[in-house]
JSON list of C-alpha atoms in Angstrom, two decimals:
[
{"chain": "A", "resi": 1, "resn": "UNK", "atom": "CA", "xyz": [18.72, 115.96, 126.23]},
{"chain": "A", "resi": 2, "resn": "UNK", "atom": "CA", "xyz": [20.30, 116.55, 129.50]},
{"chain": "A", "resi": 3, "resn": "UNK", "atom": "CA", "xyz": [19.38, 112.79, 130.32]},
{"chain": "A", "resi": 4, "resn": "UNK", "atom": "CA", "xyz": [21.60, 111.53, 127.66]},
{"chain": "A", "resi": 5, "resn": "UNK", "atom": "CA", "xyz": [24.50, 114.23, 129.17]},
{"chain": "A", "resi": 6, "resn": "UNK", "atom": "CA", "xyz": [23.88, 112.63, 132.17]},
{"chain": "A", "resi": 7, "resn": "UNK", "atom": "CA", "xyz": [23.97, 109.23, 130.99]},
{"chain": "A", "resi": 8, "resn": "UNK", "atom": "CA", "xyz": [27.52, 110.47, 129.47]},
{"chain": "A", "resi": 9, "resn": "UNK", "atom": "CA", "xyz": [29.16, 111.65, 132.32]},
{"chain": "A", "resi": 10, "resn": "UNK", "atom": "CA", "xyz": [28.53, 108.14, 134.37]},
{"chain": "A", "resi": 11, "resn": "UNK", "atom": "CA", "xyz": [29.37, 106.25, 132.35]},
{"chain": "A", "resi": 12, "resn": "UNK", "atom": "CA", "xyz": [32.83, 107.77, 131.73]},
{"chain": "A", "resi": 13, "resn": "UNK", "atom": "CA", "xyz": [33.49, 108.23, 134.98]},
{"chain": "A", "resi": 14, "resn": "UNK", "atom": "CA", "xyz": [33.09, 104.68, 135.79]},
{"chain": "A", "resi": 15, "resn": "UNK", "atom": "CA", "xyz": [35.15, 103.90, 132.76]},
{"chain": "A", "resi": 16, "resn": "UNK", "atom": "CA", "xyz": [38.30, 105.97, 134.41]},
{"chain": "A", "resi": 17, "resn": "UNK", "atom": "CA", "xyz": [37.08, 104.26, 137.00]},
{"chain": "A", "resi": 18, "resn": "UNK", "atom": "CA", "xyz": [37.23, 101.18, 135.74]},
{"chain": "A", "resi": 19, "resn": "UNK", "atom": "CA", "xyz": [40.82, 102.22, 134.23]},
{"chain": "A", "resi": 20, "resn": "UNK", "atom": "CA", "xyz": [42.45, 103.25, 137.62]},
{"chain": "A", "resi": 21, "resn": "UNK", "atom": "CA", "xyz": [41.97, 100.65, 139.19]},
{"chain": "A", "resi": 22, "resn": "UNK", "atom": "CA", "xyz": [43.56, 97.96, 136.42]},
{"chain": "A", "resi": 23, "resn": "UNK", "atom": "CA", "xyz": [46.31, 100.84, 136.27]},
{"chain": "A", "resi": 24, "resn": "UNK", "atom": "CA", "xyz": [46.79, 99.98, 139.86]},
{"chain": "A", "resi": 25, "resn": "UNK", "atom": "CA", "xyz": [46.50, 96.16, 140.22]},
{"chain": "A", "resi": 26, "resn": "UNK", "atom": "CA", "xyz": [48.58, 95.41, 136.92]},
{"chain": "A", "resi": 27, "resn": "UNK", "atom": "CA", "xyz": [51.53, 97.12, 136.49]},
{"chain": "A", "resi": 28, "resn": "UNK", "atom": "CA", "xyz": [52.26, 97.55, 132.62]},
{"chain": "A", "resi": 29, "resn": "UNK", "atom": "CA", "xyz": [55.94, 97.75, 133.50]},
{"chain": "A", "resi": 30, "resn": "UNK", "atom": "CA", "xyz": [55.38, 93.26, 134.26]},
{"chain": "A", "resi": 31, "resn": "UNK", "atom": "CA", "xyz": [53.01, 92.52, 131.50]},
{"chain": "A", "resi": 32, "resn": "UNK", "atom": "CA", "xyz": [54.64, 91.70, 128.26]},
{"chain": "A", "resi": 33, "resn": "UNK", "atom": "CA", "xyz": [52.18, 92.42, 125.25]},
{"chain": "A", "resi": 34, "resn": "UNK", "atom": "CA", "xyz": [51.39, 88.58, 123.88]},
{"chain": "A", "resi": 35, "resn": "UNK", "atom": "CA", "xyz": [51.38, 88.07, 119.78]},
{"chain": "A", "resi": 36, "resn": "UNK", "atom": "CA", "xyz": [51.34, 85.47, 118.19]},
{"chain": "A", "resi": 37, "resn": "UNK", "atom": "CA", "xyz": [54.98, 86.05, 117.07]},
{"chain": "A", "resi": 38, "resn": "UNK", "atom": "CA", "xyz": [57.38, 85.64, 119.42]},
{"chain": "A", "resi": 39, "resn": "UNK", "atom": "CA", "xyz": [60.41, 84.61, 121.22]},
{"chain": "A", "resi": 40, "resn": "UNK", "atom": "CA", "xyz": [57.97, 82.35, 123.26]},
{"chain": "A", "resi": 41, "resn": "UNK", "atom": "CA", "xyz": [56.73, 80.79, 120.94]},
{"chain": "A", "resi": 42, "resn": "UNK", "atom": "CA", "xyz": [57.38, 77.33, 119.44]},
{"chain": "A", "resi": 43, "resn": "UNK", "atom": "CA", "xyz": [57.62, 77.71, 115.08]},
{"chain": "A", "resi": 44, "resn": "UNK", "atom": "CA", "xyz": [58.17, 74.67, 113.02]},
{"chain": "A", "resi": 45, "resn": "UNK", "atom": "CA", "xyz": [58.22, 74.25, 109.18]},
{"chain": "A", "resi": 46, "resn": "UNK", "atom": "CA", "xyz": [55.63, 71.96, 107.65]},
{"chain": "A", "resi": 47, "resn": "UNK", "atom": "CA", "xyz": [55.64, 70.32, 104.00]},
{"chain": "A", "resi": 48, "resn": "UNK", "atom": "CA", "xyz": [52.29, 68.57, 102.86]},
{"chain": "A", "resi": 49, "resn": "UNK", "atom": "CA", "xyz": [50.85, 67.17, 99.38]},
{"chain": "A", "resi": 50, "resn": "UNK", "atom": "CA", "xyz": [46.99, 66.65, 98.99]},
{"chain": "A", "resi": 51, "resn": "UNK", "atom": "CA", "xyz": [44.78, 64.56, 96.92]},
{"chain": "A", "resi": 52, "resn": "UNK", "atom": "CA", "xyz": [41.61, 66.05, 96.12]},
{"chain": "A", "resi": 53, "resn": "UNK", "atom": "CA", "xyz": [38.36, 64.07, 94.49]},
{"chain": "A", "resi": 54, "resn": "UNK", "atom": "CA", "xyz": [35.34, 66.03, 93.35]},
{"chain": "A", "resi": 55, "resn": "UNK", "atom": "CA", "xyz": [33.59, 67.07, 90.47]},
{"chain": "A", "resi": 56, "resn": "UNK", "atom": "CA", "xyz": [33.81, 69.69, 87.50]},
{"chain": "A", "resi": 57, "resn": "UNK", "atom": "CA", "xyz": [32.05, 70.86, 84.51]},
{"chain": "A", "resi": 58, "resn": "UNK", "atom": "CA", "xyz": [29.77, 67.18, 85.70]},
{"chain": "A", "resi": 59, "resn": "UNK", "atom": "CA", "xyz": [32.91, 64.96, 86.02]},
{"chain": "A", "resi": 60, "resn": "UNK", "atom": "CA", "xyz": [34.34, 63.60, 88.70]},
{"chain": "A", "resi": 61, "resn": "UNK", "atom": "CA", "xyz": [38.15, 64.93, 88.58]},
{"chain": "A", "resi": 62, "resn": "UNK", "atom": "CA", "xyz": [41.17, 64.31, 90.34]},
{"chain": "A", "resi": 63, "resn": "UNK", "atom": "CA", "xyz": [43.00, 67.76, 91.98]},
{"chain": "A", "resi": 64, "resn": "UNK", "atom": "CA", "xyz": [47.18, 66.85, 93.24]},
{"chain": "A", "resi": 65, "resn": "UNK", "atom": "CA", "xyz": [48.65, 70.05, 95.03]},
{"chain": "A", "resi": 66, "resn": "UNK", "atom": "CA", "xyz": [51.18, 71.13, 97.77]},
{"chain": "A", "resi": 67, "resn": "UNK", "atom": "CA", "xyz": [51.31, 73.12, 100.38]},
{"chain": "A", "resi": 68, "resn": "UNK", "atom": "CA", "xyz": [53.96, 74.27, 103.25]},
{"chain": "A", "resi": 69, "resn": "UNK", "atom": "CA", "xyz": [54.46, 76.79, 105.50]},
{"chain": "A", "resi": 70, "resn": "UNK", "atom": "CA", "xyz": [55.24, 76.88, 109.39]},
{"chain": "A", "resi": 71, "resn": "UNK", "atom": "CA", "xyz": [52.95, 75.74, 112.96]},
{"chain": "A", "resi": 72, "resn": "UNK", "atom": "CA", "xyz": [53.32, 78.06, 115.41]},
{"chain": "A", "resi": 73, "resn": "UNK", "atom": "CA", "xyz": [52.70, 76.39, 119.06]},
{"chain": "A", "resi": 74, "resn": "UNK", "atom": "CA", "xyz": [51.34, 73.30, 117.08]},
{"chain": "A", "resi": 75, "resn": "UNK", "atom": "CA", "xyz": [48.20, 74.88, 116.32]},
{"chain": "A", "resi": 76, "resn": "UNK", "atom": "CA", "xyz": [47.98, 77.37, 114.12]},
{"chain": "A", "resi": 77, "resn": "UNK", "atom": "CA", "xyz": [48.92, 76.93, 110.30]},
{"chain": "A", "resi": 78, "resn": "UNK", "atom": "CA", "xyz": [50.53, 80.12, 107.79]},
{"chain": "A", "resi": 79, "resn": "UNK", "atom": "CA", "xyz": [51.38, 79.10, 104.47]},
{"chain": "A", "resi": 80, "resn": "UNK", "atom": "CA", "xyz": [50.44, 79.11, 100.12]},
{"chain": "A", "resi": 81, "resn": "UNK", "atom": "CA", "xyz": [48.74, 75.92, 98.67]},
{"chain": "A", "resi": 82, "resn": "UNK", "atom": "CA", "xyz": [48.41, 75.18, 95.45]},
{"chain": "A", "resi": 83, "resn": "UNK", "atom": "CA", "xyz": [46.43, 72.52, 93.30]},
{"chain": "A", "resi": 84, "resn": "UNK", "atom": "CA", "xyz": [45.83, 71.50, 89.50]},
{"chain": "A", "resi": 85, "resn": "UNK", "atom": "CA", "xyz": [43.89, 69.60, 87.84]},
{"chain": "A", "resi": 86, "resn": "UNK", "atom": "CA", "xyz": [45.62, 65.92, 86.34]},
{"chain": "A", "resi": 87, "resn": "UNK", "atom": "CA", "xyz": [42.34, 64.20, 85.12]},
{"chain": "A", "resi": 88, "resn": "UNK", "atom": "CA", "xyz": [40.39, 64.77, 81.94]},
{"chain": "A", "resi": 89, "resn": "UNK", "atom": "CA", "xyz": [37.38, 66.30, 82.49]},
{"chain": "A", "resi": 90, "resn": "UNK", "atom": "CA", "xyz": [35.32, 66.08, 79.36]},
{"chain": "A", "resi": 91, "resn": "UNK", "atom": "CA", "xyz": [32.12, 67.73, 78.16]},
{"chain": "A", "resi": 92, "resn": "UNK", "atom": "CA", "xyz": [29.49, 68.91, 75.67]},
{"chain": "A", "resi": 93, "resn": "UNK", "atom": "CA", "xyz": [30.28, 72.81, 74.70]},
{"chain": "A", "resi": 94, "resn": "UNK", "atom": "CA", "xyz": [30.58, 75.09, 71.70]},
{"chain": "A", "resi": 95, "resn": "UNK", "atom": "CA", "xyz": [33.47, 76.68, 70.48]},
{"chain": "A", "resi": 96, "resn": "UNK", "atom": "CA", "xyz": [31.81, 80.64, 70.16]},
{"chain": "A", "resi": 97, "resn": "UNK", "atom": "CA", "xyz": [31.13, 82.19, 67.60]},
{"chain": "A", "resi": 98, "resn": "UNK", "atom": "CA", "xyz": [29.70, 78.88, 66.51]},
{"chain": "A", "resi": 99, "resn": "UNK", "atom": "CA", "xyz": [26.39, 76.59, 67.15]},
{"chain": "A", "resi": 100, "resn": "UNK", "atom": "CA", "xyz": [26.96, 73.16, 66.90]},
{"chain": "A", "resi": 101, "resn": "UNK", "atom": "CA", "xyz": [27.90, 70.89, 70.00]},
{"chain": "A", "resi": 102, "resn": "UNK", "atom": "CA", "xyz": [31.38, 69.12, 70.71]},
{"chain": "A", "resi": 103, "resn": "UNK", "atom": "CA", "xyz": [33.66, 67.87, 73.16]},
{"chain": "A", "resi": 104, "resn": "UNK", "atom": "CA", "xyz": [35.61, 69.76, 74.39]},
{"chain": "A", "resi": 105, "resn": "UNK", "atom": "CA", "xyz": [38.07, 69.33, 77.99]},
{"chain": "A", "resi": 106, "resn": "UNK", "atom": "CA", "xyz": [38.90, 71.22, 80.99]},
{"chain": "A", "resi": 107, "resn": "UNK", "atom": "CA", "xyz": [41.76, 72.66, 82.56]},
{"chain": "A", "resi": 108, "resn": "UNK", "atom": "CA", "xyz": [43.43, 74.53, 85.46]},
{"chain": "A", "resi": 109, "resn": "UNK", "atom": "CA", "xyz": [44.54, 75.04, 88.51]},
{"chain": "A", "resi": 110, "resn": "UNK", "atom": "CA", "xyz": [44.32, 77.14, 91.62]},
{"chain": "A", "resi": 111, "resn": "UNK", "atom": "CA", "xyz": [46.50, 78.22, 94.59]},
{"chain": "A", "resi": 112, "resn": "UNK", "atom": "CA", "xyz": [46.77, 80.86, 97.24]},
{"chain": "A", "resi": 113, "resn": "UNK", "atom": "CA", "xyz": [47.33, 81.76, 100.98]},
{"chain": "A", "resi": 114, "resn": "UNK", "atom": "CA", "xyz": [47.12, 79.17, 103.44]},
{"chain": "A", "resi": 115, "resn": "UNK", "atom": "CA", "xyz": [45.84, 79.38, 107.10]},
{"chain": "A", "resi": 116, "resn": "UNK", "atom": "CA", "xyz": [43.77, 77.26, 109.87]},
{"chain": "A", "resi": 117, "resn": "UNK", "atom": "CA", "xyz": [44.11, 75.18, 113.20]},
{"chain": "A", "resi": 118, "resn": "UNK", "atom": "CA", "xyz": [44.72, 72.58, 114.72]},
{"chain": "A", "resi": 119, "resn": "UNK", "atom": "CA", "xyz": [42.12, 71.07, 117.54]},
{"chain": "A", "resi": 120, "resn": "UNK", "atom": "CA", "xyz": [44.18, 68.64, 120.31]},
{"chain": "A", "resi": 121, "resn": "UNK", "atom": "CA", "xyz": [47.38, 68.52, 117.92]},
{"chain": "A", "resi": 122, "resn": "UNK", "atom": "CA", "xyz": [49.28, 65.96, 120.99]},
{"chain": "A", "resi": 123, "resn": "UNK", "atom": "CA", "xyz": [46.29, 63.65, 120.86]},
{"chain": "A", "resi": 124, "resn": "UNK", "atom": "CA", "xyz": [46.70, 60.58, 118.28]},
{"chain": "A", "resi": 125, "resn": "UNK", "atom": "CA", "xyz": [43.79, 61.79, 116.20]},
{"chain": "A", "resi": 126, "resn": "UNK", "atom": "CA", "xyz": [42.61, 65.13, 116.12]},
{"chain": "A", "resi": 127, "resn": "UNK", "atom": "CA", "xyz": [41.02, 67.85, 114.13]},
{"chain": "A", "resi": 128, "resn": "UNK", "atom": "CA", "xyz": [42.43, 70.18, 111.35]},
{"chain": "A", "resi": 129, "resn": "UNK", "atom": "CA", "xyz": [41.00, 73.18, 110.35]},
{"chain": "A", "resi": 130, "resn": "UNK", "atom": "CA", "xyz": [42.89, 74.24, 106.44]},
{"chain": "A", "resi": 131, "resn": "UNK", "atom": "CA", "xyz": [41.17, 77.45, 104.27]},
{"chain": "A", "resi": 132, "resn": "UNK", "atom": "CA", "xyz": [42.75, 78.23, 101.49]},
{"chain": "A", "resi": 133, "resn": "UNK", "atom": "CA", "xyz": [42.61, 81.51, 100.57]},
{"chain": "A", "resi": 134, "resn": "UNK", "atom": "CA", "xyz": [43.70, 82.50, 96.55]},
{"chain": "A", "resi": 135, "resn": "UNK", "atom": "CA", "xyz": [43.33, 82.58, 92.44]},
{"chain": "A", "resi": 136, "resn": "UNK", "atom": "CA", "xyz": [42.79, 80.09, 89.66]},
{"chain": "A", "resi": 137, "resn": "UNK", "atom": "CA", "xyz": [43.20, 79.73, 86.16]},
{"chain": "A", "resi": 138, "resn": "UNK", "atom": "CA", "xyz": [40.63, 77.55, 83.45]},
{"chain": "A", "resi": 139, "resn": "UNK", "atom": "CA", "xyz": [41.24, 77.10, 79.60]},
{"chain": "A", "resi": 140, "resn": "UNK", "atom": "CA", "xyz": [38.89, 75.31, 77.23]},
{"chain": "A", "resi": 141, "resn": "UNK", "atom": "CA", "xyz": [40.24, 73.03, 75.00]},
{"chain": "A", "resi": 142, "resn": "UNK", "atom": "CA", "xyz": [39.61, 71.33, 71.92]},
{"chain": "A", "resi": 143, "resn": "UNK", "atom": "CA", "xyz": [41.75, 68.91, 71.51]},
{"chain": "A", "resi": 144, "resn": "UNK", "atom": "CA", "xyz": [40.11, 67.84, 67.74]},
{"chain": "A", "resi": 145, "resn": "UNK", "atom": "CA", "xyz": [40.26, 71.90, 66.77]},
{"chain": "A", "resi": 146, "resn": "UNK", "atom": "CA", "xyz": [43.65, 70.20, 64.22]},
{"chain": "A", "resi": 147, "resn": "UNK", "atom": "CA", "xyz": [42.72, 66.75, 63.73]},
{"chain": "A", "resi": 148, "resn": "UNK", "atom": "CA", "xyz": [44.78, 66.97, 60.34]},
{"chain": "A", "resi": 149, "resn": "UNK", "atom": "CA", "xyz": [48.07, 68.77, 62.06]},
{"chain": "A", "resi": 150, "resn": "UNK", "atom": "CA", "xyz": [49.67, 66.10, 64.21]},
{"chain": "A", "resi": 151, "resn": "UNK", "atom": "CA", "xyz": [52.04, 68.98, 65.80]},
{"chain": "A", "resi": 152, "resn": "UNK", "atom": "CA", "xyz": [49.93, 70.55, 67.84]},
{"chain": "A", "resi": 153, "resn": "UNK", "atom": "CA", "xyz": [47.48, 68.38, 69.53]},
{"chain": "A", "resi": 154, "resn": "UNK", "atom": "CA", "xyz": [44.69, 71.01, 71.29]},
{"chain": "A", "resi": 155, "resn": "UNK", "atom": "CA", "xyz": [43.32, 74.05, 70.90]},
{"chain": "A", "resi": 156, "resn": "UNK", "atom": "CA", "xyz": [42.92, 76.90, 73.53]},
{"chain": "A", "resi": 157, "resn": "UNK", "atom": "CA", "xyz": [39.06, 77.69, 72.91]},
{"chain": "A", "resi": 158, "resn": "UNK", "atom": "CA", "xyz": [38.69, 80.20, 75.75]},
{"chain": "A", "resi": 159, "resn": "UNK", "atom": "CA", "xyz": [40.24, 80.78, 79.20]},
{"chain": "A", "resi": 160, "resn": "UNK", "atom": "CA", "xyz": [39.82, 83.22, 82.95]},
{"chain": "A", "resi": 161, "resn": "UNK", "atom": "CA", "xyz": [40.91, 83.45, 86.18]},
{"chain": "A", "resi": 162, "resn": "UNK", "atom": "CA", "xyz": [38.83, 83.27, 89.13]},
{"chain": "A", "resi": 163, "resn": "UNK", "atom": "CA", "xyz": [39.12, 84.15, 92.96]},
{"chain": "A", "resi": 164, "resn": "UNK", "atom": "CA", "xyz": [38.51, 80.41, 95.47]},
{"chain": "A", "resi": 165, "resn": "UNK", "atom": "CA", "xyz": [38.11, 80.24, 99.13]},
{"chain": "A", "resi": 166, "resn": "UNK", "atom": "CA", "xyz": [38.34, 76.62, 100.10]},
{"chain": "A", "resi": 167, "resn": "UNK", "atom": "CA", "xyz": [38.08, 75.63, 103.73]},
{"chain": "A", "resi": 168, "resn": "UNK", "atom": "CA", "xyz": [38.27, 72.76, 105.07]},
{"chain": "A", "resi": 169, "resn": "UNK", "atom": "CA", "xyz": [38.26, 70.33, 107.95]},
{"chain": "A", "resi": 170, "resn": "UNK", "atom": "CA", "xyz": [40.47, 67.19, 108.15]},
{"chain": "A", "resi": 171, "resn": "UNK", "atom": "CA", "xyz": [40.93, 63.66, 111.12]},
{"chain": "A", "resi": 172, "resn": "UNK", "atom": "CA", "xyz": [44.63, 63.87, 111.41]},
{"chain": "A", "resi": 173, "resn": "UNK", "atom": "CA", "xyz": [46.38, 60.80, 112.71]},
{"chain": "A", "resi": 174, "resn": "UNK", "atom": "CA", "xyz": [49.30, 60.97, 114.10]},
{"chain": "A", "resi": 175, "resn": "UNK", "atom": "CA", "xyz": [51.78, 58.68, 112.56]},
{"chain": "A", "resi": 176, "resn": "UNK", "atom": "CA", "xyz": [55.18, 59.29, 113.56]},
{"chain": "A", "resi": 177, "resn": "UNK", "atom": "CA", "xyz": [56.21, 62.68, 115.54]},
{"chain": "A", "resi": 178, "resn": "UNK", "atom": "CA", "xyz": [57.14, 63.84, 111.66]},
{"chain": "A", "resi": 179, "resn": "UNK", "atom": "CA", "xyz": [54.32, 62.63, 109.81]},
{"chain": "A", "resi": 180, "resn": "UNK", "atom": "CA", "xyz": [50.59, 62.79, 109.55]},
{"chain": "A", "resi": 181, "resn": "UNK", "atom": "CA", "xyz": [47.85, 61.25, 107.89]},
{"chain": "A", "resi": 182, "resn": "UNK", "atom": "CA", "xyz": [44.66, 63.12, 107.08]},
{"chain": "A", "resi": 183, "resn": "UNK", "atom": "CA", "xyz": [41.35, 62.39, 105.44]},
{"chain": "A", "resi": 184, "resn": "UNK", "atom": "CA", "xyz": [38.25, 64.96, 105.35]},
{"chain": "A", "resi": 185, "resn": "UNK", "atom": "CA", "xyz": [35.98, 67.29, 103.15]},
{"chain": "A", "resi": 186, "resn": "UNK", "atom": "CA", "xyz": [36.52, 70.26, 101.81]},
{"chain": "A", "resi": 187, "resn": "UNK", "atom": "CA", "xyz": [34.55, 73.05, 99.85]},
{"chain": "A", "resi": 188, "resn": "UNK", "atom": "CA", "xyz": [35.98, 75.18, 96.82]},
{"chain": "A", "resi": 189, "resn": "UNK", "atom": "CA", "xyz": [33.52, 78.40, 96.07]},
{"chain": "A", "resi": 190, "resn": "UNK", "atom": "CA", "xyz": [34.60, 79.76, 93.09]},
{"chain": "A", "resi": 191, "resn": "UNK", "atom": "CA", "xyz": [33.66, 83.40, 91.67]},
{"chain": "A", "resi": 192, "resn": "UNK", "atom": "CA", "xyz": [34.52, 85.41, 88.65]},
{"chain": "A", "resi": 193, "resn": "UNK", "atom": "CA", "xyz": [35.03, 82.89, 85.78]},
{"chain": "A", "resi": 194, "resn": "UNK", "atom": "CA", "xyz": [34.12, 84.64, 82.35]},
{"chain": "A", "resi": 195, "resn": "UNK", "atom": "CA", "xyz": [33.81, 81.57, 80.01]},
{"chain": "A", "resi": 196, "resn": "UNK", "atom": "CA", "xyz": [31.04, 80.89, 78.32]},
{"chain": "A", "resi": 197, "resn": "UNK", "atom": "CA", "xyz": [30.79, 76.89, 78.60]},
{"chain": "A", "resi": 198, "resn": "UNK", "atom": "CA", "xyz": [31.94, 77.01, 82.37]},
{"chain": "A", "resi": 199, "resn": "UNK", "atom": "CA", "xyz": [30.18, 79.13, 85.48]},
{"chain": "A", "resi": 200, "resn": "UNK", "atom": "CA", "xyz": [30.88, 79.22, 89.09]},
{"chain": "A", "resi": 201, "resn": "UNK", "atom": "CA", "xyz": [28.44, 77.02, 89.76]},
{"chain": "A", "resi": 202, "resn": "UNK", "atom": "CA", "xyz": [30.28, 73.89, 87.79]},
{"chain": "A", "resi": 203, "resn": "UNK", "atom": "CA", "xyz": [34.01, 74.46, 89.03]},
{"chain": "A", "resi": 204, "resn": "UNK", "atom": "CA", "xyz": [32.96, 74.62, 93.30]},
{"chain": "A", "resi": 205, "resn": "UNK", "atom": "CA", "xyz": [31.02, 71.91, 95.34]},
{"chain": "A", "resi": 206, "resn": "UNK", "atom": "CA", "xyz": [32.76, 69.24, 97.88]},
{"chain": "A", "resi": 207, "resn": "UNK", "atom": "CA", "xyz": [35.69, 67.47, 96.98]},
{"chain": "A", "resi": 208, "resn": "UNK", "atom": "CA", "xyz": [36.81, 64.29, 99.92]},
{"chain": "A", "resi": 209, "resn": "UNK", "atom": "CA", "xyz": [40.76, 64.73, 100.27]},
{"chain": "A", "resi": 210, "resn": "UNK", "atom": "CA", "xyz": [43.89, 63.11, 101.34]},
{"chain": "A", "resi": 211, "resn": "UNK", "atom": "CA", "xyz": [46.63, 64.57, 102.83]},
{"chain": "A", "resi": 212, "resn": "UNK", "atom": "CA", "xyz": [50.02, 63.34, 103.92]},
{"chain": "A", "resi": 213, "resn": "UNK", "atom": "CA", "xyz": [51.85, 66.18, 105.97]},
{"chain": "A", "resi": 214, "resn": "UNK", "atom": "CA", "xyz": [55.76, 66.58, 107.34]},
{"chain": "A", "resi": 215, "resn": "UNK", "atom": "CA", "xyz": [57.62, 68.30, 109.29]},
{"chain": "A", "resi": 216, "resn": "UNK", "atom": "CA", "xyz": [58.41, 68.47, 113.11]},
{"chain": "A", "resi": 217, "resn": "UNK", "atom": "CA", "xyz": [54.79, 68.19, 115.52]}
]
């Protein structure tokens, strides 16, 4: 016990001595607290449109979306993003309460907060790493439910909301000072779906993407 107390006292004495030397050589009045959002940082707005292609429920689907926000010091991205499924994703499933399988369709989208960074942004070719954290919704619909009533085109069989996290990596090209073209991959992780016909793994997976970004870079 005495050894432990002795070592603790030595550690405290050393820490105090180091702190005193730091204070002696670094006047707090001369040091400005560094922060990401300050008047000295370069802050510019940007907007972008994305095309994403990946598998959903075993079928190839196209997601179209947009995102926008701010670039800080040409490196750090902060904003919001949103994507929606625009192609028809059909699969064999069952209507809850029934046993006979039939063709159903999947609709949905997601969105959330965008954060990320850019490596070597001034170079002609550079790397961008975007991450989306948010939520989305899915609907399973039966387009033949109201087959005898032309006024109704489809019936929602079941729906759910879910959590999504989607990190990605892009190779970007500086086309002009105000336009960048990117291509890359993302991985969409979905959690929390509560459907009989669709599970988390059915809508999680990799996507290929093309990005068109506009702003003052």
